[in-house]
PDB file of C-alpha atoms in Angstrom:
ATOM      1  CA  UNK A   1    -113.331  10.161 -86.261  1.00  0.00           C
ATOM      2  CA  UNK A   2    -109.971   8.755 -85.204  1.00  0.00           C
ATOM      3  CA  UNK A   3    -107.005   8.923 -87.510  1.00  0.00           C
ATOM      4  CA  UNK A   4    -104.830   5.941 -86.650  1.00  0.00           C
ATOM      5  CA  UNK A   5    -101.140   6.115 -85.958  1.00  0.00           C
ATOM      6  CA  UNK A   6     -98.740   7.107 -88.710  1.00  0.00           C
ATOM      7  CA  UNK A   7     -94.976   7.330 -88.681  1.00  0.00           C
ATOM      8  CA  UNK A   8     -93.820  10.890 -89.349  1.00  0.00           C
ATOM      9  CA  UNK A   9     -90.470  12.652 -89.020  1.00  0.00           C
ATOM     10  CA  UNK A  10     -91.696  14.021 -85.656  1.00  0.00           C
ATOM     11  CA  UNK A  11     -92.732  10.591 -84.317  1.00  0.00           C
ATOM     12  CA  UNK A  12     -95.873   8.491 -84.319  1.00  0.00           C
ATOM     13  CA  UNK A  13     -98.940  10.684 -84.684  1.00  0.00           C
ATOM     14  CA  UNK A  14    -102.654  10.055 -84.218  1.00  0.00           C
ATOM     15  CA  UNK A  15    -105.788  12.160 -83.837  1.00  0.00           C
ATOM     16  CA  UNK A  16    -108.900  11.424 -81.814  1.00  0.00           C
ATOM     17  CA  UNK A  17    -112.246  13.109 -81.430  1.00  0.00           C
ATOM     18  CA  UNK A  18    -113.120  14.351 -77.948  1.00  0.00           C
ATOM     19  CA  UNK A  19    -115.433  11.349 -77.473  1.00  0.00           C
ATOM     20  CA  UNK A  20    -112.753   8.878 -78.569  1.00  0.00           C
ATOM     21  CA  UNK A  21    -110.143  10.508 -76.341  1.00  0.00           C
ATOM     22  CA  UNK A  22    -112.545  10.358 -73.397  1.00  0.00           C
ATOM     23  CA  UNK A  23    -113.283   6.670 -74.065  1.00  0.00           C
ATOM     24  CA  UNK A  24    -109.593   5.797 -74.369  1.00  0.00           C
ATOM     25  CA  UNK A  25    -108.788   7.733 -71.205  1.00  0.00           C
ATOM     26  CA  UNK A  26    -111.495   5.880 -69.296  1.00  0.00           C
ATOM     27  CA  UNK A  27    -110.302   2.507 -70.593  1.00  0.00           C
ATOM     28  CA  UNK A  28    -106.672   3.236 -69.684  1.00  0.00           C
ATOM     29  CA  UNK A  29    -107.745   4.401 -66.226  1.00  0.00           C
ATOM     30  CA  UNK A  30    -110.058   1.421 -65.622  1.00  0.00           C
ATOM     31  CA  UNK A  31    -107.391  -1.130 -66.548  1.00  0.00           C
ATOM     32  CA  UNK A  32    -104.785   0.663 -64.401  1.00  0.00           C
ATOM     33  CA  UNK A  33    -107.233   0.544 -61.477  1.00  0.00           C
ATOM     34  CA  UNK A  34    -107.838  -3.185 -62.030  1.00  0.00           C
ATOM     35  CA  UNK A  35    -104.067  -3.786 -61.984  1.00  0.00           C
ATOM     36  CA  UNK A  36    -103.548  -1.864 -58.742  1.00  0.00           C
ATOM     37  CA  UNK A  37    -102.612  -4.463 -56.114  1.00  0.00           C
ATOM     38  CA  UNK A  38    -104.478  -4.754 -52.856  1.00  0.00           C
ATOM     39  CA  UNK A  39    -102.558  -3.052 -50.065  1.00  0.00           C
ATOM     40  CA  UNK A  40    -100.993  -5.333 -47.497  1.00  0.00           C
ATOM     41  CA  UNK A  41    -100.659  -3.295 -44.260  1.00  0.00           C
ATOM     42  CA  UNK A  42     -98.302  -5.753 -42.518  1.00  0.00           C
ATOM     43  CA  UNK A  43     -95.968  -6.005 -45.500  1.00  0.00           C
ATOM     44  CA  UNK A  44     -92.240  -6.014 -44.903  1.00  0.00           C
ATOM     45  CA  UNK A  45     -90.971  -2.521 -45.889  1.00  0.00           C
ATOM     46  CA  UNK A  46     -87.801  -3.935 -47.496  1.00  0.00           C
ATOM     47  CA  UNK A  47     -89.835  -6.426 -49.534  1.00  0.00           C
ATOM     48  CA  UNK A  48     -92.141  -3.598 -50.617  1.00  0.00           C
ATOM     49  CA  UNK A  49     -89.173  -1.463 -51.610  1.00  0.00           C
ATOM     50  CA  UNK A  50     -87.706  -4.108 -53.899  1.00  0.00           C
ATOM     51  CA  UNK A  51     -91.070  -5.415 -55.135  1.00  0.00           C
ATOM     52  CA  UNK A  52     -91.349  -8.802 -53.452  1.00  0.00           C
ATOM     53  CA  UNK A  53     -94.747 -10.133 -52.453  1.00  0.00           C
ATOM     54  CA  UNK A  54     -95.656 -13.084 -50.270  1.00  0.00           C
ATOM     55  CA  UNK A  55     -98.973 -13.495 -52.085  1.00  0.00           C
ATOM     56  CA  UNK A  56     -98.362 -15.818 -55.031  1.00  0.00           C
ATOM     57  CA  UNK A  57    -102.041 -16.470 -55.740  1.00  0.00           C
ATOM     58  CA  UNK A  58    -103.277 -16.038 -59.285  1.00  0.00           C
ATOM     59  CA  UNK A  59    -105.381 -12.843 -59.386  1.00  0.00           C
ATOM     60  CA  UNK A  60    -109.105 -13.489 -58.880  1.00  0.00           C
ATOM     61  CA  UNK A  61    -110.138 -11.133 -61.676  1.00  0.00           C
ATOM     62  CA  UNK A  62    -109.760 -13.207 -64.870  1.00  0.00           C
ATOM     63  CA  UNK A  63    -108.781 -10.105 -66.868  1.00  0.00           C
ATOM     64  CA  UNK A  64    -105.945  -9.294 -64.444  1.00  0.00           C
ATOM     65  CA  UNK A  65    -104.923 -12.962 -64.456  1.00  0.00           C
ATOM     66  CA  UNK A  66    -104.759 -12.760 -68.265  1.00  0.00           C
ATOM     67  CA  UNK A  67    -102.414  -9.761 -68.041  1.00  0.00           C
ATOM     68  CA  UNK A  68    -100.303 -11.504 -65.356  1.00  0.00           C
ATOM     69  CA  UNK A  69    -100.260 -15.111 -66.561  1.00  0.00           C
ATOM     70  CA  UNK A  70     -98.734 -18.123 -64.828  1.00  0.00           C
ATOM     71  CA  UNK A  71     -95.063 -18.314 -65.827  1.00  0.00           C
ATOM     72  CA  UNK A  72     -94.527 -22.069 -65.621  1.00  0.00           C
ATOM     73  CA  UNK A  73     -96.302 -25.397 -65.474  1.00  0.00           C
ATOM     74  CA  UNK A  74     -94.213 -26.132 -62.384  1.00  0.00           C
ATOM     75  CA  UNK A  75     -96.175 -24.633 -59.447  1.00  0.00           C
ATOM     76  CA  UNK A  76     -93.025 -23.897 -57.397  1.00  0.00           C
ATOM     77  CA  UNK A  77     -91.362 -22.055 -60.267  1.00  0.00           C
ATOM     78  CA  UNK A  78     -94.584 -20.181 -61.067  1.00  0.00           C
ATOM     79  CA  UNK A  79     -95.011 -19.094 -57.434  1.00  0.00           C
ATOM     80  CA  UNK A  80     -91.410 -17.948 -57.138  1.00  0.00           C
ATOM     81  CA  UNK A  81     -91.605 -16.026 -60.405  1.00  0.00           C
ATOM     82  CA  UNK A  82     -94.851 -14.345 -59.336  1.00  0.00           C
ATOM     83  CA  UNK A  83     -93.401 -13.522 -55.906  1.00  0.00           C
ATOM     84  CA  UNK A  84     -90.427 -11.674 -57.381  1.00  0.00           C
ATOM     85  CA  UNK A  85     -91.924 -10.091 -60.490  1.00  0.00           C
ATOM     86  CA  UNK A  86     -95.651  -9.440 -60.122  1.00  0.00           C
ATOM     87  CA  UNK A  87     -95.452  -6.124 -58.272  1.00  0.00           C
ATOM     88  CA  UNK A  88     -92.905  -4.617 -60.648  1.00  0.00           C
ATOM     89  CA  UNK A  89     -94.841  -5.922 -63.663  1.00  0.00           C
ATOM     90  CA  UNK A  90     -98.041  -4.376 -62.306  1.00  0.00           C
ATOM     91  CA  UNK A  91     -96.248  -1.071 -61.686  1.00  0.00           C
ATOM     92  CA  UNK A  92     -94.763  -1.077 -65.198  1.00  0.00           C
ATOM     93  CA  UNK A  93     -98.143  -1.774 -66.797  1.00  0.00           C
ATOM     94  CA  UNK A  94     -99.864   0.865 -64.645  1.00  0.00           C
ATOM     95  CA  UNK A  95     -97.167   3.381 -65.632  1.00  0.00           C
ATOM     96  CA  UNK A  96     -97.762   2.689 -69.331  1.00  0.00           C
ATOM     97  CA  UNK A  97    -101.524   3.018 -68.892  1.00  0.00           C
ATOM     98  CA  UNK A  98    -101.195   6.293 -66.963  1.00  0.00           C
ATOM     99  CA  UNK A  99     -98.836   7.716 -69.591  1.00  0.00           C
ATOM    100  CA  UNK A 100    -101.286   6.837 -72.369  1.00  0.00           C
ATOM    101  CA  UNK A 101    -104.175   8.247 -70.302  1.00  0.00           C
ATOM    102  CA  UNK A 102    -102.336  11.531 -69.844  1.00  0.00           C
ATOM    103  CA  UNK A 103    -101.302  11.845 -73.488  1.00  0.00           C
ATOM    104  CA  UNK A 104    -104.683  10.994 -75.008  1.00  0.00           C
ATOM    105  CA  UNK A 105    -106.198  14.031 -73.295  1.00  0.00           C
ATOM    106  CA  UNK A 106    -104.566  16.159 -76.017  1.00  0.00           C
ATOM    107  CA  UNK A 107    -106.497  14.349 -78.793  1.00  0.00           C
ATOM    108  CA  UNK A 108    -103.718  15.114 -81.321  1.00  0.00           C
ATOM    109  CA  UNK A 109    -100.719  13.189 -80.104  1.00  0.00           C
ATOM    110  CA  UNK A 110     -97.165  12.584 -81.191  1.00  0.00           C
ATOM    111  CA  UNK A 111     -95.197   9.772 -79.605  1.00  0.00           C
ATOM    112  CA  UNK A 112     -91.471   9.148 -79.540  1.00  0.00           C
ATOM    113  CA  UNK A 113     -90.193   5.544 -79.694  1.00  0.00           C
ATOM    114  CA  UNK A 114     -90.335   5.025 -75.922  1.00  0.00           C
ATOM    115  CA  UNK A 115     -93.870   6.377 -75.613  1.00  0.00           C
ATOM    116  CA  UNK A 116     -94.993   4.378 -78.655  1.00  0.00           C
ATOM    117  CA  UNK A 117     -93.846   1.205 -76.886  1.00  0.00           C
ATOM    118  CA  UNK A 118     -95.723   2.280 -73.749  1.00  0.00           C
ATOM    119  CA  UNK A 119     -98.863   2.879 -75.815  1.00  0.00           C
ATOM    120  CA  UNK A 120     -98.492  -0.520 -77.519  1.00  0.00           C
ATOM    121  CA  UNK A 121     -98.347  -2.152 -74.089  1.00  0.00           C
ATOM    122  CA  UNK A 122    -101.276  -0.109 -72.745  1.00  0.00           C
ATOM    123  CA  UNK A 123    -103.448  -0.883 -75.773  1.00  0.00           C
ATOM    124  CA  UNK A 124    -102.570  -4.559 -75.459  1.00  0.00           C
ATOM    125  CA  UNK A 125    -103.618  -4.597 -71.798  1.00  0.00           C
ATOM    126  CA  UNK A 126    -106.918  -2.917 -72.681  1.00  0.00           C
ATOM    127  CA  UNK A 127    -107.470  -5.505 -75.437  1.00  0.00           C
ATOM    128  CA  UNK A 128    -106.677  -8.372 -73.068  1.00  0.00           C
ATOM    129  CA  UNK A 129    -109.131  -6.987 -70.516  1.00  0.00           C
ATOM    130  CA  UNK A 130    -111.908  -6.464 -73.058  1.00  0.00           C
ATOM    131  CA  UNK A 131    -111.169  -9.860 -74.606  1.00  0.00           C
ATOM    132  CA  UNK A 132    -111.585 -11.542 -71.232  1.00  0.00           C
ATOM    133  CA  UNK A 133    -114.770  -9.609 -70.457  1.00  0.00           C
ATOM    134  CA  UNK A 134    -116.136 -10.668 -73.864  1.00  0.00           C
ATOM    135  CA  UNK A 135    -114.984 -14.257 -73.280  1.00  0.00           C
ATOM    136  CA  UNK A 136    -112.797 -14.344 -76.396  1.00  0.00           C
ATOM    137  CA  UNK A 137    -110.861 -17.610 -76.124  1.00  0.00           C
ATOM    138  CA  UNK A 138    -110.884 -18.882 -79.704  1.00  0.00           C
ATOM    139  CA  UNK A 139    -110.438 -17.678 -83.265  1.00  0.00           C
ATOM    140  CA  UNK A 140    -114.152 -18.243 -83.932  1.00  0.00           C
ATOM    141  CA  UNK A 141    -115.156 -16.040 -80.998  1.00  0.00           C
ATOM    142  CA  UNK A 142    -112.734 -13.340 -82.140  1.00  0.00           C
ATOM    143  CA  UNK A 143    -114.190 -13.440 -85.659  1.00  0.00           C
ATOM    144  CA  UNK A 144    -117.730 -13.099 -84.293  1.00  0.00           C
ATOM    145  CA  UNK A 145    -116.694 -10.072 -82.231  1.00  0.00           C
ATOM    146  CA  UNK A 146    -114.969  -8.604 -85.316  1.00  0.00           C
ATOM    147  CA  UNK A 147    -118.315  -8.384 -87.108  1.00  0.00           C
ATOM    148  CA  UNK A 148    -119.656  -5.599 -84.885  1.00  0.00           C
ATOM    149  CA  UNK A 149    -119.612  -2.101 -86.253  1.00  0.00           C
ATOM    150  CA  UNK A 150    -120.999   1.142 -84.919  1.00  0.00           C
ATOM    151  CA  UNK A 151    -124.180   0.560 -86.955  1.00  0.00           C
ATOM    152  CA  UNK A 152    -124.900  -2.828 -85.368  1.00  0.00           C
ATOM    153  CA  UNK A 153    -124.604  -1.903 -81.675  1.00  0.00           C
ATOM    154  CA  UNK A 154    -127.776  -2.582 -79.684  1.00  0.00           C
ATOM    155  CA  UNK A 155    -126.583  -4.264 -76.462  1.00  0.00           C
ATOM    156  CA  UNK A 156    -123.831  -3.721 -73.918  1.00  0.00           C
ATOM    157  CA  UNK A 157    -121.957  -6.749 -75.270  1.00  0.00           C
ATOM    158  CA  UNK A 158    -122.168  -5.386 -78.806  1.00  0.00           C
ATOM    159  CA  UNK A 159    -120.875  -2.006 -77.595  1.00  0.00           C
ATOM    160  CA  UNK A 160    -117.969  -3.723 -75.823  1.00  0.00           C
ATOM    161  CA  UNK A 161    -117.313  -5.645 -79.046  1.00  0.00           C
ATOM    162  CA  UNK A 162    -117.277  -2.417 -81.013  1.00  0.00           C
ATOM    163  CA  UNK A 163    -114.836  -0.887 -78.491  1.00  0.00           C
ATOM    164  CA  UNK A 164    -112.674  -4.026 -78.679  1.00  0.00           C
ATOM    165  CA  UNK A 165    -112.566  -3.675 -82.469  1.00  0.00           C
ATOM    166  CA  UNK A 166    -111.643   0.013 -82.171  1.00  0.00           C
ATOM    167  CA  UNK A 167    -108.785  -0.796 -79.777  1.00  0.00           C
ATOM    168  CA  UNK A 168    -107.630  -3.634 -82.059  1.00  0.00           C
ATOM    169  CA  UNK A 169    -107.602  -1.299 -85.060  1.00  0.00           C
ATOM    170  CA  UNK A 170    -105.773   1.408 -83.133  1.00  0.00           C
ATOM    171  CA  UNK A 171    -103.148  -1.017 -81.856  1.00  0.00           C
ATOM    172  CA  UNK A 172    -102.720  -2.374 -85.379  1.00  0.00           C
ATOM    173  CA  UNK A 173    -102.099   1.107 -86.811  1.00  0.00           C
ATOM    174  CA  UNK A 174     -99.488   1.763 -84.108  1.00  0.00           C
ATOM    175  CA  UNK A 175     -97.726  -1.547 -84.694  1.00  0.00           C
ATOM    176  CA  UNK A 176     -97.707  -1.014 -88.470  1.00  0.00           C
ATOM    177  CA  UNK A 177     -96.274   2.484 -88.003  1.00  0.00           C
ATOM    178  CA  UNK A 178     -93.591   1.163 -85.650  1.00  0.00           C
ATOM    179  CA  UNK A 179     -92.719  -1.699 -87.999  1.00  0.00           C
ATOM    180  CA  UNK A 180     -92.387   0.731 -90.906  1.00  0.00           C
ATOM    181  CA  UNK A 181     -89.555   2.452 -89.031  1.00  0.00           C
ATOM    182  CA  UNK A 182     -87.440  -0.654 -88.567  1.00  0.00           C
ATOM    183  CA  UNK A 183     -84.300  -0.673 -90.692  1.00  0.00           C
ATOM    184  CA  UNK A 184     -84.330  -2.832 -93.818  1.00  0.00           C
ATOM    185  CA  UNK A 185     -82.206  -5.962 -93.525  1.00  0.00           C
ATOM    186  CA  UNK A 186     -80.986  -6.058 -97.117  1.00  0.00           C
TER     187      UNK A 186
END
């Protein structure tokens, strides 16, 4: 059974069973794949190099759209922001997910501050994706999902709810460990 993140003198540590590590690895990989942009063969090489895209459409996949939200109520501003930032944001998120995927293969992990931030981002993107797939859009829906435990899983939705709760717990332990290392402001 997983041992959530703890702050130690060596960094942020956690332990996972082989099954948990495999599940986390698959989730990180699946979300990274969902974030991978469609290739545009006629794309301007300079634009590709600096991360500019002509496609300012909101992603069709609602989970990806949730990870790459509209930046402004003004459509012109939102399109311009998406044009100049979406590719680099996707690449950054994919990098965090791939790092977490690689590290979780060890089951017993220790993260430095930079990797802990990458994991926090990766776990958040997995939670956003699962939350969208489970149609969590209100506090009431989130509370209903929070009721599922390993003993109550009978359907695919209940299993996804259980996984969502596991990811939520894991992210919470990481955030608590990171917050415990902030200097006191006395």
